[in-house]
XYZ file of C-alpha atoms in Angstrom:
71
model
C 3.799 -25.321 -7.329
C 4.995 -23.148 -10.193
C 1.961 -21.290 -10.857
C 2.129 -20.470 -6.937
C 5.560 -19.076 -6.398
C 4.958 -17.182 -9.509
C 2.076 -15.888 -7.630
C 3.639 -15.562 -4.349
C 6.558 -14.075 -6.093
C 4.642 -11.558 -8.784
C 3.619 -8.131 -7.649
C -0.224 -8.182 -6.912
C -1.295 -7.550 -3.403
C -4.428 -9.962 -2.362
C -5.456 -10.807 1.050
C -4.515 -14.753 0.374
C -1.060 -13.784 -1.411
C -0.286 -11.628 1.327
C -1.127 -14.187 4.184
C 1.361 -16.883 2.521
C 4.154 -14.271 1.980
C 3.449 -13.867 5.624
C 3.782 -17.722 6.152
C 6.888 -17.555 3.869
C 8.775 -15.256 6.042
C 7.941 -16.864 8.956
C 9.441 -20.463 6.903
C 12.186 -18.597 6.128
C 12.764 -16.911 9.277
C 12.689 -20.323 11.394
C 15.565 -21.709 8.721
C 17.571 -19.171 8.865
C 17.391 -18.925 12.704
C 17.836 -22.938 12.667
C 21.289 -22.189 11.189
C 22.232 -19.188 13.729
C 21.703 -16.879 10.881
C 19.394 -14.461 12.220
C 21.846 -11.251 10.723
C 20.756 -12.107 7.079
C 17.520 -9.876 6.115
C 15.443 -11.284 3.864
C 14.723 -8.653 1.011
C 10.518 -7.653 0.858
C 7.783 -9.312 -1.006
C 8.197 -9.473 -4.532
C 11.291 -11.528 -3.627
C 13.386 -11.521 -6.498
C 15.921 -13.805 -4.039
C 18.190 -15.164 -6.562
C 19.495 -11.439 -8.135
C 19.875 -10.076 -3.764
C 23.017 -9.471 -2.061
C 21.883 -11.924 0.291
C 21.296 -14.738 -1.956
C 24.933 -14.955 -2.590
C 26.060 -14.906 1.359
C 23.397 -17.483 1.972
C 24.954 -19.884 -0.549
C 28.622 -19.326 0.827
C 27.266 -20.333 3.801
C 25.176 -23.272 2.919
C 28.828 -24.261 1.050
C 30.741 -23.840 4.089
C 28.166 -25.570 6.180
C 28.146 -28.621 3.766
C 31.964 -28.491 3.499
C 32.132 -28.947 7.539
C 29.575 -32.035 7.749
C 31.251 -33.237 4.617
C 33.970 -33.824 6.680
């Protein structure tokens, strides 16, 4: 799995890379619509998630979601 998100996440284009990016989004996509967070944009292909804007508003979320059916 490591050697494929590095993949997925690394900067060559290639028909197969691009068609699981593709999948990826569409993954990602159904989550965050799952949650009713359908204003978050997802940042392009490479993905470098973890240093975006978003990545931080997702996790206050996810917090606050856990925090509610914690209690």
């Amino acid at each position: 799995m490591t050697g494929l998100y590095n993949a997925l996440l690394g900067p060559h284009r290639e028909p197969l890379l691009d068609a699981l990016r593709t999948a990826h989004d569409l993954l990602d996509r159904a989550v965050l619509d799952a949650y009713a967070w359908g204003d978050l944009r997802l940042p392009p292909w490479p993905r470098p998630l973890a240093r975006e804007p978003v990545a931080a508003e997702l996790f206050d979320r996810l917090l606050a979601a856990n925090a509610v059916a914690a209690q």
